[in-house]
Amino acid sequence: MPTLVIHEPSRFDRSNGTPFCSTAGEWFLRELDKHDGGIRTVLSLEAFQALGGFRSPDIASFTHILAVGDKPRIATIGNRIPPGYVVAKLNGARLLATFDPQVAHDFQHEDDDEDDGEDQSNKDITATRHANFRYWIQVHIDKLFNPRPTETQPAFLVKPTLAPVTQWLLQLSNSYLYLDIETRGDFALHCIGLAGETGPIYCVPFWLFNGNLAYTQQELLAFWRALNIAGKRNTLVIHNSMFDLAVLCHQYRFVGVGRVYDTMIAQHRMAPEAEKSLAHCIAQHTEMPFHKDQFVHPQNPTQQDQLWQYNCRDVWAMRLIRREQMRVAERFPGMVDSIVEGNRLVFPLLVNSLRGLAVNESRLAAEIDKSKRICTQLYRILHALVGYEINAGSWQQLGKYLYDELGYAVPFKSESGNRSTNVKALYSLLVKTENPAIRVILKLRKAQKLHSSLNFTPYTGLGYDTNARTIRPTHRIV
């Protein structure tokens, strides 16, 4: 099976003149060897384009084509290739993109739970981020050589006549009911996507772009009753069920929650070290093209239809994902049981999320006071070590102190190009400098995070009981 690797050279490759010459690159080639036995041709992107790109007759001799680069792309296609998605089949060859292993290694610190305090408002929210590059490169290579199971695209029935859908829900029993919601900013429902284990995908809209209901109130009430009944009789398959069910239960009094299969929980049980958004699961477990950039809050009929089609694709994707997750899980002893146990927690955690957790108010006040005193004392120590007052949460002030005044080399930059001062950058500096101020900054950030988490507004009412504020204990909504 001859493989063509189209490669954007990394910094090591440029300096040595040899592709994949770094330690990360050698690991990458070993991963490829497991599938193609070393029978491959490696071309730089420039050399590939010089040969005529995909118009070259030589392309027909390859069965698999892997695009490897910083931001995987092939200019002759005209668009960026989302990593992990098979976007073209050329003369029978599979084409897939993945990350350059060395570039991935260089930027593996970029996705971090810690925030540098930079403005995130200009981020591309549709991008599928990958922090665990090693895992995803392995997944992409495996998918290139082992196509995922497919099925003919089912019918997408958008804004269907509601009576047949209602009747279908009432008849569905002891099966899987796939469900996905799209909401406005105020959690009003744009639409609900539904499907069974086979058959068409339904998109049932609630509110249209112009503010009108999509159906009569009587039709929606009958549908809602049937959906609650079907939810109890079947296993609900949802991705990130704690969001969808929380919205449906809290906002719309949905009570049809019995058995739940959450594809996100299953993904976490199978690969706890990897990202688990629906886009990541689609890339790993299906052959579907990338569509997660099609979401829109509709302002006109065209955008409205785009959202409905998007919703149908999400539901269809979940159907393919659940099947593939189970197929893979069955190969590992105990994995299916682990997924089942994880999904059994959805209902009790959902109840806790809606009711809240009981809070000991006196102990909470004591913990808040304690955390505040710890932060104050740590700031006193930090200011004594630095020589002036500095905000440990400000990446600008820390950057000036660490990189301008002390002259430390910048371990790496943030995605927006600023000098990083997140926790991994600080640990990197600490290993090299043993500066006690950095230790205090790390302790202070943890203390501030704890103090912030304790300062929540307790909820003193349960359900919709108007007397709850005087007769019910204090809770925290989680």
Short mmCIF file of C-alpha atoms in Angstrom, two decimals:
data_model
loop_
_atom_site.label_atom_id
_atom_site.label_comp_id
_atom_site.label_asym_id
_atom_site.label_seq_id
_atom_site.Cartn_x
_atom_site.Cartn_y
_atom_site.Cartn_z
CA MET A 1 0.00 0.00 0.00
CA PRO A 2 2.18 2.93 -1.20
CA THR A 3 1.69 6.09 0.84
CA LEU A 4 2.32 9.68 -0.18
CA VAL A 5 3.21 12.07 2.66
CA ILE A 6 2.92 15.75 1.73
CA HIS A 7 4.95 17.60 4.31
CA GLU A 8 5.40 21.19 5.42
CA PRO A 9 8.96 21.01 6.88
CA SER A 10 9.44 21.72 10.59
CA ARG A 11 12.28 23.81 12.02
CA PHE A 12 14.44 20.66 12.43
CA ASP A 13 13.74 19.56 8.88
CA ARG A 14 14.73 22.96 7.47
CA SER A 15 18.00 23.05 9.40
CA ASN A 16 18.96 19.45 8.58
CA GLY A 17 17.47 19.16 5.11
CA THR A 18 15.85 15.83 6.01
CA PRO A 19 12.13 15.30 6.65
CA PHE A 20 11.05 14.05 10.10
CA CYS A 21 14.60 14.06 11.46
CA SER A 22 13.71 15.08 15.04
CA THR A 23 12.80 12.68 17.85
CA ALA A 24 9.14 13.54 17.34
CA GLY A 25 9.52 12.97 13.61
CA GLU A 26 11.13 9.57 14.15
CA TRP A 27 8.21 8.56 16.39
CA PHE A 28 5.84 9.70 13.64
CA LEU A 29 7.57 7.50 11.05
CA ARG A 30 7.40 4.51 13.40
CA GLU A 31 3.65 5.03 13.69
CA LEU A 32 3.37 5.08 9.91
CA ASP A 33 5.51 1.94 9.65
CA LYS A 34 2.86 0.01 11.59
CA HIS A 35 0.43 0.59 8.72
CA ASP A 36 2.37 0.99 5.47
CA GLY A 37 5.51 -1.00 6.27
CA GLY A 38 7.70 1.92 5.23
CA ILE A 39 6.47 1.88 1.62
CA ARG A 40 6.02 5.62 1.17
CA THR A 41 7.15 8.74 -0.64
CA VAL A 42 7.69 11.98 1.27
CA LEU A 43 7.39 15.27 -0.62
CA SER A 44 7.53 18.81 0.67
CA LEU A 45 4.47 20.90 -0.11
CA GLU A 46 6.54 22.97 -2.53
CA ALA A 47 7.85 19.88 -4.35
CA PHE A 48 4.34 18.44 -4.51
CA GLN A 49 2.99 21.62 -6.08
CA ALA A 50 5.93 21.76 -8.51
CA LEU A 51 4.97 18.31 -9.80
CA GLY A 52 1.46 19.56 -10.56
CA GLY A 53 -0.24 18.75 -7.29
CA PHE A 54 -3.24 16.50 -7.56
CA ARG A 55 -3.27 17.01 -11.31
CA SER A 56 -0.06 15.01 -11.56
CA PRO A 57 -0.57 11.55 -13.14
CA ASP A 58 1.85 10.12 -10.56
CA ILE A 59 -0.78 10.56 -7.84
CA ALA A 60 -2.69 7.57 -9.20
CA SER A 61 0.01 5.21 -7.92
CA PHE A 62 -0.71 5.99 -4.26
CA THR A 63 -3.45 4.41 -2.16
CA HIS A 64 -3.12 6.73 0.83
CA ILE A 65 -2.21 10.43 0.98
CA LEU A 66 -1.35 12.12 4.28
CA ALA A 67 -0.99 15.93 4.48
CA VAL A 68 1.27 16.91 7.39
CA GLY A 69 1.86 20.47 8.51
CA ASP A 70 1.60 23.24 11.06
CA LYS A 71 -1.98 24.01 10.04
CA PRO A 72 -2.67 21.07 7.76
CA ARG A 73 -3.60 22.33 4.32
CA ILE A 74 -2.95 21.70 0.67
CA ALA A 75 -3.05 24.90 -1.32
CA THR A 76 -4.24 23.27 -4.55
CA ILE A 77 -7.51 22.26 -2.86
CA GLY A 78 -8.16 25.86 -1.91
CA ASN A 79 -9.26 25.32 1.69
CA ARG A 80 -7.71 24.17 4.93
CA ILE A 81 -8.13 20.47 5.53
CA PRO A 82 -9.52 19.92 9.06
CA PRO A 83 -7.23 17.43 10.84
CA GLY A 84 -8.64 13.92 10.95
CA TYR A 85 -11.32 14.40 8.30
CA VAL A 86 -11.19 12.51 5.01
CA VAL A 87 -12.07 15.34 2.66
CA ALA A 88 -11.30 13.82 -0.74
CA LYS A 89 -10.80 10.52 -2.47
CA LEU A 90 -8.54 10.95 -5.45
CA ASN A 91 -8.34 8.13 -7.99
CA GLY A 92 -9.26 5.73 -5.21
CA ALA A 93 -6.71 7.15 -2.74
CA ARG A 94 -7.72 8.32 0.75
CA LEU A 95 -6.63 11.86 1.64
CA LEU A 96 -6.34 12.93 5.27
CA ALA A 97 -4.49 15.69 7.14
CA THR A 98 -2.70 15.63 10.47
CA PHE A 99 -0.25 17.73 12.47
CA ASP A 100 3.46 17.96 11.94
CA PRO A 101 4.81 15.96 14.92
CA GLN A 102 7.60 18.45 15.74
CA VAL A 103 5.37 21.53 15.50
CA ALA A 104 2.80 19.71 17.62
CA HIS A 105 5.51 18.99 20.21
CA ASP A 106 6.65 22.62 20.20
CA PHE A 107 3.14 23.91 20.88
CA GLN A 108 1.85 21.16 23.13
CA HIS A 109 1.72 23.64 26.04
CA GLU A 110 -0.61 26.06 24.32
CA ASP A 111 -3.95 24.56 25.43
CA ASP A 112 -3.99 25.00 29.19
CA ASP A 113 -6.61 25.27 31.90
CA GLU A 114 -4.85 28.39 33.14
CA ASP A 115 -5.77 31.68 31.47
CA ASP A 116 -3.17 34.34 30.80
CA GLY A 117 -5.88 36.96 31.12
CA GLU A 118 -5.77 37.82 27.44
CA ASP A 119 -8.87 38.82 25.53
CA GLN A 120 -10.38 35.66 24.05
CA SER A 121 -13.24 37.36 22.22
CA ASN A 122 -11.57 37.08 18.82
CA LYS A 123 -11.02 33.34 18.98
CA ASP A 124 -12.47 31.15 16.25
CA ILE A 125 -15.05 29.20 18.25
CA THR A 126 -15.60 26.77 15.38
CA ALA A 127 -12.04 25.49 15.43
CA THR A 128 -11.43 22.00 16.72
CA ARG A 129 -8.56 22.33 19.16
CA HIS A 130 -6.11 19.53 19.88
CA ALA A 131 -3.89 19.64 22.95
CA ASN A 132 -2.93 15.95 23.06
CA PHE A 133 -1.22 15.88 19.68
CA ARG A 134 0.39 12.47 20.14
CA TYR A 135 -3.01 10.84 20.66
CA TRP A 136 -4.62 12.60 17.70
CA ILE A 137 -1.77 11.93 15.29
CA GLN A 138 -2.11 8.22 16.14
CA VAL A 139 -5.87 8.42 15.60
CA HIS A 140 -5.47 10.19 12.26
CA ILE A 141 -2.93 7.68 10.96
CA ASP A 142 -5.13 4.78 12.07
CA LYS A 143 -8.15 6.33 10.35
CA LEU A 144 -6.22 6.87 7.13
CA PHE A 145 -5.51 3.15 6.82
CA ASN A 146 -8.65 1.83 8.56
CA PRO A 147 -11.78 3.52 7.20
CA ARG A 148 -14.63 3.87 9.66
CA PRO A 149 -17.96 2.14 9.00
CA THR A 150 -20.33 4.22 6.91
CA GLU A 151 -23.97 4.24 5.95
CA THR A 152 -25.90 5.95 3.19
CA GLN A 153 -26.96 9.38 4.37
CA PRO A 154 -30.48 9.04 5.80
CA ALA A 155 -33.28 11.39 4.86
CA PHE A 156 -33.15 14.69 6.73
CA LEU A 157 -36.77 15.62 7.47
CA VAL A 158 -36.74 19.26 8.58
CA LYS A 159 -39.91 20.86 9.94
CA PRO A 160 -41.87 17.66 9.28
CA THR A 161 -45.59 17.26 9.75
CA LEU A 162 -45.68 16.79 13.50
CA ALA A 163 -48.45 14.20 13.88
CA PRO A 164 -46.44 11.30 12.29
CA VAL A 165 -43.37 12.17 14.40
CA THR A 166 -45.52 12.20 17.53
CA GLN A 167 -46.96 8.81 16.62
CA TRP A 168 -43.46 7.40 15.94
CA LEU A 169 -42.28 8.53 19.37
CA LEU A 170 -45.26 6.87 21.07
CA GLN A 171 -44.49 3.58 19.31
CA LEU A 172 -40.72 3.60 19.97
CA SER A 173 -39.78 1.29 22.84
CA ASN A 174 -36.66 -0.48 24.20
CA SER A 175 -34.42 1.09 21.59
CA TYR A 176 -32.18 4.13 21.18
CA LEU A 177 -33.55 7.65 20.81
CA TYR A 178 -30.90 10.07 19.52
CA LEU A 179 -31.47 13.66 20.63
CA ASP A 180 -29.73 16.99 20.11
CA ILE A 181 -30.96 20.52 20.77
CA GLU A 182 -29.98 23.89 19.33
CA THR A 183 -30.73 26.89 21.54
CA ARG A 184 -30.65 30.65 21.47
CA GLY A 185 -28.62 32.64 23.96
CA ASP A 186 -31.58 32.70 26.34
CA PHE A 187 -31.94 28.88 26.03
CA ALA A 188 -35.11 29.14 23.96
CA LEU A 189 -35.20 26.19 21.56
CA HIS A 190 -34.32 26.73 17.96
CA CYS A 191 -34.99 23.06 17.27
CA ILE A 192 -34.72 19.47 18.51
CA GLY A 193 -33.08 16.79 16.38
CA LEU A 194 -34.32 13.22 16.79
CA ALA A 195 -33.64 9.81 15.30
CA GLY A 196 -34.03 6.14 16.00
CA GLU A 197 -31.42 3.43 15.49
CA THR A 198 -32.37 3.37 11.82
CA GLY A 199 -34.45 5.53 9.53
CA PRO A 200 -34.65 9.26 8.90
CA ILE A 201 -33.34 12.14 10.99
CA TYR A 202 -36.00 14.57 12.19
CA CYS A 203 -35.44 18.24 12.94
CA VAL A 204 -38.41 19.64 14.85
CA PRO A 205 -38.16 23.45 15.13
CA PHE A 206 -39.81 25.31 17.99
CA TRP A 207 -39.13 29.00 17.41
CA LEU A 208 -38.61 30.32 13.89
CA PHE A 209 -36.12 33.08 13.06
CA ASN A 210 -38.97 35.63 13.00
CA GLY A 211 -40.09 34.82 16.54
CA ASN A 212 -43.13 32.76 15.60
CA LEU A 213 -43.82 29.22 16.76
CA ALA A 214 -43.12 26.60 14.09
CA TYR A 215 -46.32 24.66 14.92
CA THR A 216 -49.58 25.24 16.72
CA GLN A 217 -49.51 25.05 20.50
CA GLN A 218 -51.70 21.93 20.41
CA GLU A 219 -49.29 20.15 18.06
CA LEU A 220 -46.29 21.03 20.22
CA LEU A 221 -47.99 19.88 23.43
CA ALA A 222 -48.85 16.50 21.89
CA PHE A 223 -45.29 16.17 20.58
CA TRP A 224 -43.82 17.13 23.97
CA ARG A 225 -45.92 14.52 25.75
CA ALA A 226 -44.79 11.86 23.27
CA LEU A 227 -41.14 12.89 23.64
CA ASN A 228 -41.33 12.54 27.43
CA ILE A 229 -42.87 9.09 27.09
CA ALA A 230 -40.29 7.97 24.51
CA GLY A 231 -37.46 9.27 26.70
CA LYS A 232 -38.57 7.01 29.54
CA ARG A 233 -39.09 3.94 27.34
CA ASN A 234 -35.80 4.14 25.47
CA THR A 235 -32.13 4.97 25.95
CA LEU A 236 -31.49 8.62 25.18
CA VAL A 237 -28.29 9.08 23.18
CA ILE A 238 -26.92 12.60 23.59
CA HIS A 239 -23.53 14.26 23.36
CA ASN A 240 -22.89 16.28 26.52
CA SER A 241 -26.21 15.25 28.03
CA MET A 242 -25.67 17.38 31.13
CA PHE A 243 -26.24 20.46 28.98
CA ASP A 244 -29.13 19.27 26.81
CA LEU A 245 -31.01 17.62 29.66
CA ALA A 246 -30.38 20.48 32.07
CA VAL A 247 -31.90 22.92 29.56
CA LEU A 248 -34.84 20.63 28.76
CA CYS A 249 -35.56 19.81 32.40
CA HIS A 250 -35.03 23.24 33.91
CA GLN A 251 -36.50 25.37 31.14
CA TYR A 252 -39.20 23.09 29.74
CA ARG A 253 -40.08 20.65 32.57
CA PHE A 254 -38.84 17.66 30.58
CA VAL A 255 -39.18 14.51 32.73
CA GLY A 256 -38.49 11.82 30.14
CA VAL A 257 -35.09 10.84 31.50
CA GLY A 258 -34.47 7.14 32.14
CA ARG A 259 -31.45 5.45 30.57
CA VAL A 260 -28.84 7.71 29.00
CA TYR A 261 -25.91 6.99 26.69
CA ASP A 262 -23.71 10.07 26.51
CA THR A 263 -21.22 9.81 23.64
CA MET A 264 -19.00 12.38 25.37
CA ILE A 265 -18.85 10.30 28.57
CA ALA A 266 -18.11 7.20 26.52
CA GLN A 267 -15.31 9.03 24.72
CA HIS A 268 -13.84 10.12 28.04
CA ARG A 269 -13.92 6.55 29.38
CA MET A 270 -12.16 5.33 26.24
CA ALA A 271 -9.56 8.11 26.06
CA PRO A 272 -9.52 10.28 29.21
CA GLU A 273 -6.40 12.08 28.02
CA ALA A 274 -7.99 13.38 24.81
CA GLU A 275 -10.51 16.05 23.84
CA LYS A 276 -14.08 14.83 23.54
CA SER A 277 -16.21 17.42 21.75
CA LEU A 278 -18.64 16.19 19.11
CA ALA A 279 -16.31 17.48 16.39
CA HIS A 280 -13.42 15.41 17.82
CA CYS A 281 -15.64 12.32 18.04
CA ILE A 282 -16.83 12.79 14.46
CA ALA A 283 -13.23 13.03 13.25
CA GLN A 284 -12.19 9.90 15.14
CA HIS A 285 -15.16 7.58 14.66
CA THR A 286 -16.83 8.51 11.36
CA GLU A 287 -16.13 9.29 7.73
CA MET A 288 -18.37 12.37 7.79
CA PRO A 289 -17.00 15.64 6.37
CA PHE A 290 -16.43 18.58 8.69
CA HIS A 291 -19.61 20.57 9.31
CA LYS A 292 -19.23 22.16 12.75
CA ASP A 293 -18.52 25.56 11.20
CA GLN A 294 -22.08 25.67 9.84
CA PHE A 295 -23.80 26.60 13.11
CA VAL A 296 -25.62 29.92 12.96
CA HIS A 297 -28.24 31.81 14.95
CA PRO A 298 -30.71 32.26 12.08
CA GLN A 299 -31.75 35.71 10.94
CA ASN A 300 -33.44 34.70 7.69
CA PRO A 301 -34.94 31.59 6.01
CA THR A 302 -31.63 30.57 4.42
CA GLN A 303 -29.77 30.59 7.74
CA GLN A 304 -32.70 28.83 9.37
CA ASP A 305 -32.51 25.94 6.92
CA GLN A 306 -28.72 25.85 7.41
CA LEU A 307 -29.21 25.41 11.16
CA TRP A 308 -31.79 22.65 10.66
CA GLN A 309 -29.44 20.76 8.33
CA TYR A 310 -26.63 21.24 10.87
CA ASN A 311 -28.83 19.80 13.60
CA CYS A 312 -29.66 16.74 11.48
CA ARG A 313 -25.97 16.12 10.80
CA ASP A 314 -25.19 16.24 14.53
CA VAL A 315 -27.85 13.62 15.25
CA TRP A 316 -26.70 11.39 12.41
CA ALA A 317 -23.12 11.75 13.65
CA MET A 318 -24.12 10.57 17.13
CA ARG A 319 -25.69 7.47 15.65
CA LEU A 320 -22.48 6.58 13.83
CA ILE A 321 -20.32 7.49 16.85
CA ARG A 322 -22.21 5.32 19.33
CA ARG A 323 -21.98 2.28 17.06
CA GLU A 324 -18.24 2.75 16.50
CA GLN A 325 -17.57 3.43 20.17
CA MET A 326 -19.25 0.16 21.12
CA ARG A 327 -17.41 -1.73 18.38
CA VAL A 328 -14.07 -0.43 19.63
CA ALA A 329 -14.92 -0.80 23.33
CA GLU A 330 -15.77 -4.48 22.93
CA ARG A 331 -12.12 -5.17 22.05
CA PHE A 332 -10.96 -4.06 25.52
CA PRO A 333 -11.97 -6.04 28.62
CA GLY A 334 -14.12 -4.00 30.96
CA MET A 335 -14.45 -0.99 28.65
CA VAL A 336 -18.15 -1.49 27.89
CA ASP A 337 -18.89 -1.88 31.61
CA SER A 338 -16.93 1.30 32.31
CA ILE A 339 -18.98 3.23 29.74
CA VAL A 340 -22.21 1.87 31.21
CA GLU A 341 -21.19 2.87 34.75
CA GLY A 342 -20.22 6.35 33.61
CA ASN A 343 -23.57 6.87 31.93
CA ARG A 344 -25.45 5.63 34.98
CA LEU A 345 -24.21 8.73 36.80
CA VAL A 346 -25.99 11.10 34.44
CA PHE A 347 -29.38 10.98 36.15
CA PRO A 348 -28.24 11.47 39.78
CA LEU A 349 -25.82 14.22 38.74
CA LEU A 350 -28.58 15.87 36.70
CA VAL A 351 -30.84 15.85 39.78
CA ASN A 352 -28.06 17.41 41.85
CA SER A 353 -27.49 20.04 39.15
CA LEU A 354 -31.16 21.02 39.22
CA ARG A 355 -31.69 20.80 42.99
CA GLY A 356 -28.25 21.95 44.10
CA LEU A 357 -25.94 20.61 46.79
CA ALA A 358 -26.63 21.39 50.44
CA VAL A 359 -24.23 24.01 51.82
CA ASN A 360 -23.06 24.48 55.41
CA GLU A 361 -23.19 28.28 55.49
CA SER A 362 -21.07 28.78 58.61
CA ARG A 363 -18.33 26.49 57.31
CA LEU A 364 -18.48 28.15 53.91
CA ALA A 365 -18.01 31.60 55.51
CA ALA A 366 -15.03 30.28 57.49
CA GLU A 367 -13.41 28.79 54.36
CA ILE A 368 -13.91 32.05 52.44
CA ASP A 369 -12.26 34.01 55.25
CA LYS A 370 -9.39 31.52 55.42
CA SER A 371 -8.75 31.61 51.66
CA LYS A 372 -8.85 35.42 51.68
CA ARG A 373 -6.23 35.58 54.45
CA ILE A 374 -4.00 33.12 52.57
CA CYS A 375 -4.18 35.24 49.41
CA THR A 376 -3.40 38.40 51.37
CA GLN A 377 -0.37 36.83 53.04
CA LEU A 378 0.94 35.38 49.75
CA TYR A 379 0.66 38.81 48.14
CA ARG A 380 2.69 40.32 50.99
CA ILE A 381 5.43 37.73 50.39
CA LEU A 382 5.33 38.27 46.62
CA HIS A 383 5.60 42.06 46.92
CA ALA A 384 8.55 41.67 49.32
CA LEU A 385 10.35 39.37 46.87
CA VAL A 386 9.66 41.49 43.78
CA GLY A 387 10.20 44.83 45.47
CA TYR A 388 6.92 46.43 44.44
CA GLU A 389 3.22 45.57 44.13
CA ILE A 390 2.42 43.26 41.25
CA ASN A 391 -0.78 41.51 40.14
CA ALA A 392 -0.17 37.76 39.88
CA GLY A 393 -3.14 37.45 37.55
CA SER A 394 -1.88 39.98 35.02
CA TRP A 395 0.12 38.46 32.17
CA GLN A 396 1.28 41.95 31.19
CA GLN A 397 2.74 42.74 34.62
CA LEU A 398 4.26 39.28 35.03
CA GLY A 399 5.71 39.45 31.54
CA LYS A 400 7.35 42.80 32.30
CA TYR A 401 8.81 41.46 35.55
CA LEU A 402 10.01 38.06 34.29
CA TYR A 403 11.10 38.84 30.74
CA ASP A 404 11.97 42.56 30.73
CA GLU A 405 13.37 43.15 34.21
CA LEU A 406 14.90 39.72 34.96
CA GLY A 407 15.72 38.96 31.34
CA TYR A 408 14.42 35.38 31.37
CA ALA A 409 14.07 33.68 28.00
CA VAL A 410 10.44 33.26 26.95
CA PRO A 411 9.61 29.50 27.10
CA PHE A 412 6.86 29.90 24.51
CA LYS A 413 4.26 32.36 23.35
CA SER A 414 0.50 32.19 23.58
CA GLU A 415 -1.61 31.52 20.51
CA SER A 416 -2.17 35.26 20.12
CA GLY A 417 1.61 35.87 20.09
CA ASN A 418 2.04 37.25 23.60
CA ARG A 419 4.73 36.04 25.98
CA SER A 420 3.12 33.26 27.96
CA THR A 421 2.91 33.43 31.75
CA ASN A 422 0.55 30.49 32.26
CA VAL A 423 1.27 27.74 34.76
CA LYS A 424 3.38 25.65 32.38
CA ALA A 425 5.49 28.64 31.40
CA LEU A 426 6.05 29.44 35.07
CA TYR A 427 7.09 25.86 35.86
CA SER A 428 9.45 25.94 32.89
CA LEU A 429 11.08 29.09 34.26
CA LEU A 430 11.18 27.66 37.78
CA VAL A 431 13.19 24.63 36.64
CA LYS A 432 15.81 26.92 35.13
CA THR A 433 15.97 29.75 37.69
CA GLU A 434 14.74 28.57 41.14
CA ASN A 435 13.30 32.06 41.62
CA PRO A 436 11.22 31.94 44.87
CA ALA A 437 8.87 34.62 43.52
CA ILE A 438 7.72 32.18 40.83
CA ARG A 439 6.86 29.62 43.49
CA VAL A 440 4.78 32.23 45.31
CA ILE A 441 3.01 33.22 42.08
CA LEU A 442 2.05 29.58 41.47
CA LYS A 443 0.76 29.17 45.04
CA LEU A 444 -1.09 32.47 44.81
CA ARG A 445 -2.86 31.51 41.60
CA LYS A 446 -4.11 28.29 43.18
CA ALA A 447 -5.25 30.18 46.28
CA GLN A 448 -7.06 32.80 44.18
CA LYS A 449 -8.79 30.11 42.14
CA LEU A 450 -10.01 28.41 45.32
CA HIS A 451 -11.19 31.73 46.79
CA SER A 452 -13.07 32.54 43.59
CA SER A 453 -14.79 29.14 43.53
CA LEU A 454 -15.99 29.63 47.12
CA ASN A 455 -17.54 33.02 46.40
CA PHE A 456 -20.77 31.88 44.80
CA THR A 457 -24.29 33.11 45.43
CA PRO A 458 -26.19 30.38 47.30
CA TYR A 459 -29.56 29.34 45.97
CA THR A 460 -32.12 29.23 48.77
CA GLY A 461 -35.13 27.91 46.90
CA LEU A 462 -35.87 24.51 45.37
CA GLY A 463 -38.15 23.98 42.42
CA TYR A 464 -40.84 26.64 42.00
CA ASP A 465 -42.16 26.69 45.57
CA THR A 466 -42.71 30.35 46.45
CA ASN A 467 -42.28 29.51 50.14
CA ALA A 468 -38.96 27.72 49.55
CA ARG A 469 -36.82 30.67 50.58
CA THR A 470 -38.03 30.42 54.14
CA ILE A 471 -38.42 26.67 54.61
CA ARG A 472 -35.67 25.08 52.49
CA PRO A 473 -31.91 24.86 53.24
CA THR A 474 -29.26 26.75 51.25
CA HIS A 475 -27.98 24.98 48.13
CA ARG A 476 -25.46 25.58 45.41
CA ILE A 477 -26.57 24.98 41.83
CA VAL A 478 -23.83 22.99 40.08
#
